[in-house]
Coordinates of C-alpha atoms in Angstrom, one line a residue:
M1 CA 19.3 -12.8 33.4
R2 CA 18.3 -12.2 36.8
L3 CA 17.6 -14.9 39.3
L4 CA 14.5 -14.3 41.3
L5 CA 14.0 -15.6 44.8
T6 CA 10.4 -14.5 45.0
L7 CA 9.2 -15.9 41.8
P8 CA 5.4 -15.3 42.4
L9 CA 6.1 -11.6 43.2
L10 CA 8.5 -11.0 40.6
L11 CA 6.6 -12.5 37.9
S12 CA 4.3 -9.7 38.1
S13 CA 4.4 -6.1 37.2
G14 CA 4.9 -3.3 34.9
F15 CA 5.4 0.4 35.3
A16 CA 2.2 1.7 34.5
L17 CA 0.7 0.7 37.7
P18 CA -2.8 -0.6 36.9
A19 CA -4.6 1.3 39.6
Q20 CA -7.2 3.6 38.3
A21 CA -5.5 6.8 38.8
Q22 CA -1.9 6.2 39.8
R23 CA 0.6 8.8 38.6
P24 CA 2.6 7.6 35.5
Y25 CA 5.8 5.9 36.7
V26 CA 8.9 8.0 36.3
D27 CA 12.1 6.1 35.7
P28 CA 14.6 7.4 38.4
L29 CA 17.5 7.2 35.9
A30 CA 15.7 9.6 33.7
A31 CA 17.2 12.7 35.2
T32 CA 20.7 11.4 35.9
G33 CA 22.2 12.7 32.7
R34 CA 25.2 11.2 30.7
M35 CA 27.5 8.7 32.1
A36 CA 31.0 10.1 32.4
A37 CA 33.7 8.7 30.3
A38 CA 36.1 6.5 32.1
A39 CA 39.0 4.1 31.6
C40 CA 38.6 0.4 31.8
P41 CA 41.5 -1.4 30.0
E42 CA 40.1 -4.8 29.1
P43 CA 42.5 -7.7 30.2
E44 CA 42.8 -10.7 28.0
I45 CA 40.6 -13.8 28.9
V46 CA 43.4 -16.2 27.9
Q47 CA 47.2 -15.4 28.4
G48 CA 49.8 -17.9 27.4
G49 CA 47.2 -20.5 26.8
I50 CA 46.0 -20.1 30.6
P51 CA 42.4 -19.1 31.1
R52 CA 42.2 -15.7 33.2
T53 CA 38.4 -15.6 33.1
R54 CA 38.3 -14.7 36.9
E55 CA 40.8 -12.0 36.6
Y56 CA 38.9 -10.7 33.4
L57 CA 35.6 -10.5 35.3
T58 CA 37.2 -9.0 38.5
T59 CA 38.6 -6.1 36.5
I60 CA 35.3 -5.4 34.6
T61 CA 33.3 -5.6 37.8
K62 CA 35.6 -3.1 39.5
C63 CA 35.1 -0.8 36.6
L64 CA 31.4 -1.1 36.9
D65 CA 31.5 -0.5 40.5
K66 CA 33.4 2.7 39.9
S67 CA 31.3 4.0 37.0
W68 CA 27.9 3.4 38.5
S69 CA 28.9 4.6 42.0
K70 CA 30.0 8.0 40.4
H71 CA 27.1 8.2 38.2
L72 CA 24.5 7.5 41.0
A73 CA 26.4 9.8 43.4
G74 CA 24.2 12.7 42.7
T75 CA 20.9 11.0 43.3
R76 CA 19.4 10.2 46.7
R77 CA 19.9 6.6 46.3
T78 CA 22.7 4.8 48.4
F79 CA 25.2 3.0 46.3
R80 CA 26.1 -0.5 47.4
K81 CA 28.5 -2.8 45.4
P82 CA 27.1 -6.1 44.6
I83 CA 28.5 -9.3 46.2
V84 CA 30.3 -11.3 43.4
R85 CA 30.6 -15.0 43.4
Y86 CA 32.6 -17.1 41.0
Y87 CA 32.1 -20.8 40.1
D88 CA 34.4 -23.0 38.2
E89 CA 31.4 -25.0 37.2
P90 CA 27.7 -24.7 37.8
A91 CA 26.8 -25.7 41.3
P92 CA 23.6 -27.6 42.4
R93 CA 22.3 -24.7 44.3
V94 CA 23.1 -21.0 44.2
C95 CA 21.4 -18.2 46.2
G96 CA 19.2 -20.7 47.8
L97 CA 17.8 -22.1 44.5
D98 CA 18.6 -24.6 42.0
W99 CA 21.2 -23.5 39.4
P100 CA 19.1 -22.1 36.6
E101 CA 19.3 -24.5 33.5
G102 CA 21.1 -22.9 30.6
A103 CA 22.0 -19.8 32.3
A104 CA 25.4 -18.1 31.7
A105 CA 25.8 -15.3 34.2
F106 CA 23.1 -14.1 36.4
Y107 CA 22.0 -11.8 39.3
C108 CA 20.3 -13.0 42.4
T109 CA 18.1 -10.1 43.2
E110 CA 17.3 -10.8 46.9
R111 CA 20.9 -11.2 47.7
A112 CA 22.3 -8.4 45.4
T113 CA 24.8 -11.0 44.1
L114 CA 26.3 -11.3 40.7
V115 CA 27.1 -14.9 39.8
F116 CA 29.7 -15.7 37.1
P117 CA 30.6 -19.2 35.9
L118 CA 34.2 -19.3 34.8
T119 CA 33.5 -21.6 32.1
G120 CA 31.0 -22.2 29.3
R121 CA 30.4 -20.7 25.9
W122 CA 29.7 -17.3 27.1
I123 CA 33.3 -16.7 28.2
E124 CA 35.8 -19.5 27.5
D125 CA 38.4 -18.8 24.7
R126 CA 36.4 -15.7 23.5
T127 CA 38.2 -12.6 22.2
D128 CA 35.0 -10.6 21.5
L129 CA 33.2 -8.2 23.8
Y130 CA 30.3 -10.6 24.7
P131 CA 31.6 -11.4 28.1
L132 CA 31.9 -7.7 28.9
K133 CA 28.5 -7.1 27.7
V134 CA 27.1 -10.0 29.7
A135 CA 28.8 -8.7 33.0
A136 CA 27.5 -5.3 32.3
H137 CA 24.0 -6.6 31.7
E138 CA 23.8 -8.4 35.0
Y139 CA 25.3 -5.4 36.7
G140 CA 22.3 -3.5 35.0
H141 CA 19.8 -5.6 37.3
H142 CA 21.8 -4.5 40.3
V143 CA 21.4 -0.8 39.2
Q144 CA 17.6 -1.5 38.7
S145 CA 17.4 -2.9 42.3
L146 CA 19.4 0.1 43.7
T147 CA 17.4 2.7 42.1
G148 CA 13.9 1.1 42.9
I149 CA 13.0 0.1 39.4
R150 CA 12.9 -3.5 40.3
K151 CA 10.5 -2.7 43.3
H152 CA 8.1 -1.0 40.8
Y153 CA 8.5 -3.8 38.3
E154 CA 7.5 -6.4 41.0
S155 CA 4.7 -4.4 42.3
A156 CA 3.1 -3.8 38.8
A157 CA 3.7 -7.4 37.6
A158 CA 1.9 -8.8 40.7
R159 CA -1.3 -7.2 39.2
A160 CA -0.8 -8.3 35.7
G161 CA -2.0 -11.3 33.8
R162 CA 0.3 -13.9 32.2
A163 CA 1.0 -12.3 28.9
R164 CA 1.4 -8.9 30.5
R165 CA 3.8 -10.3 33.1
A166 CA 6.0 -11.8 30.1
E167 CA 6.0 -8.5 28.5
L168 CA 7.0 -6.6 31.6
G169 CA 9.8 -9.2 32.2
R170 CA 11.2 -8.4 28.6
R171 CA 11.0 -4.7 29.4
Y172 CA 13.0 -5.4 32.5
E173 CA 15.6 -7.4 30.6
L174 CA 15.8 -5.1 27.7
Q175 CA 16.5 -2.1 30.0
A176 CA 19.4 -4.1 31.4
D177 CA 20.7 -4.6 27.8
C178 CA 20.5 -0.9 27.3
L179 CA 22.3 -0.1 30.6
S180 CA 25.1 -2.5 29.5
G181 CA 25.4 -0.4 26.3
V182 CA 25.6 2.9 28.3
F183 CA 28.6 1.4 30.3
L184 CA 30.2 0.1 27.2
G185 CA 29.9 3.6 25.4
S186 CA 31.4 5.3 28.5
V187 CA 34.5 3.1 28.6
W188 CA 34.8 2.5 24.7
G189 CA 37.7 4.8 24.3
S190 CA 39.9 2.8 26.6
L191 CA 39.1 -0.9 25.4
G192 CA 41.2 -0.7 22.3
R193 CA 38.5 -2.0 20.3
G194 CA 37.4 -1.2 16.7
R195 CA 34.2 -0.8 14.5
G196 CA 34.4 -4.6 13.8
D197 CA 34.3 -5.5 17.3
W198 CA 31.2 -3.6 17.9
E199 CA 29.4 -5.1 14.9
S200 CA 30.4 -8.5 16.0
L201 CA 28.9 -7.8 19.5
L202 CA 25.6 -6.7 17.8
D203 CA 25.5 -9.9 15.8
A204 CA 26.1 -11.9 19.0
T205 CA 23.5 -10.0 20.9
R206 CA 20.9 -10.7 18.0
A207 CA 21.8 -14.3 18.2
S208 CA 21.0 -14.3 21.9
G209 CA 17.4 -13.4 21.4
D210 CA 14.1 -15.2 21.8
D211 CA 13.7 -15.7 18.1
D212 CA 13.9 -19.6 18.2
G213 CA 10.5 -19.7 20.0
E214 CA 11.6 -21.4 23.0
R215 CA 11.4 -18.6 25.3
R216 CA 9.9 -15.2 25.7
S217 CA 11.9 -13.7 28.5
H218 CA 14.5 -11.5 27.0
G219 CA 13.1 -10.1 23.7
K220 CA 13.8 -10.8 20.1
G221 CA 17.4 -10.5 18.9
A222 CA 16.7 -7.4 17.0
N223 CA 15.1 -5.6 19.9
R224 CA 18.1 -6.7 22.2
A225 CA 20.5 -5.2 19.7
Y226 CA 18.4 -2.1 19.4
W227 CA 18.4 -1.4 23.1
L228 CA 22.2 -2.2 23.5
K229 CA 22.9 0.2 20.6
R230 CA 20.7 2.8 22.1
G231 CA 22.5 2.9 25.4
F232 CA 26.0 2.8 23.6
T233 CA 25.2 5.6 21.4
T234 CA 23.5 8.0 23.9
Q235 CA 25.5 6.9 27.1
R236 CA 22.5 8.1 29.1
P237 CA 20.8 5.7 31.5
G238 CA 17.7 7.8 30.9
S239 CA 17.5 6.7 27.3
C240 CA 17.0 3.2 28.5
D241 CA 13.4 3.8 29.8
T242 CA 11.7 0.6 28.2
W243 CA 8.6 0.9 30.0
P244 CA 6.7 3.4 27.9
A245 CA 8.1 1.8 24.7
P246 CA 5.7 0.4 22.0
P247 CA 5.0 -3.5 22.3
A248 CA 6.8 -4.2 19.1
R249 CA 9.9 -2.7 20.5
V250 CA 9.8 -5.1 23.6
A251 CA 8.5 -8.2 21.7

C-alpha cells in the first residue's frame, strides 16, 4: 500500500498516456535484466518469547537497499535509500496525513518513507514469509518512485475517469507485488525456507486480495498471487510490467 500525499493527482493515471499520439510508455525496468542473487539471512521475529519485529524489519530493509541499489546501478537513475519509520502502535498522523485505516505497512510517496508498525496481525508472532513480502512490496513502491514509474502513473491517472483510475491503481499495486517477488526470488537461497513456506505465502497473498468486495485497490487474490509468483520465478523486474496486461489480469 502506498500513502499518497497528493490524492487528486495520484488517483489518476495509466501508462498509455491518453494523448492522441503519445509514444507507448516503456517501463524503465524492462531493460534492467535479472536481479543478482544475494544473501539475506532472515532473522526470527520472536526470540526467547521477546518480539524482535524492529530488528527483523531493519535487517530486511538493509537487504532491500543493497539489492535494489546494485540492480539500478547500471541505469541513469540515482538511487536513494528510503527513510524508514517504525511505530509501536498506529499514530494519529503520519507523513502529514491521518494514519490510513486498516493499513499494515505503507509507503509515503512524497516523503519517500517506509512506515512499519511493529504490531498487528501482519507481523506479530508470525513465522511465515508474509512480513518479508509486505516489506518488499512497500519497497517496490519506492523503486517505482525512483525510476519514474510513479510519475507516469500519476500523469496518466490525472486524465482518466473513475473506473480507469481504479484499474490503474491496481496495476500500480500489482507491479509492487511482482517486484516483491523478484526480491524474494533473488535471496531465496539464503532464507532457509522450503516449498511449504512458499505455498503458504501464496495462500496468504491470495487471502489479502480484493475478493471480499469491500475494496478495489490492490487486485483480486488470484492476481496478487500471479504477479508475486511471476516476479519470484523470473527474478526480472522487467517481467513486472503490469501496464499492458489484459484487464482480467489486473482485476
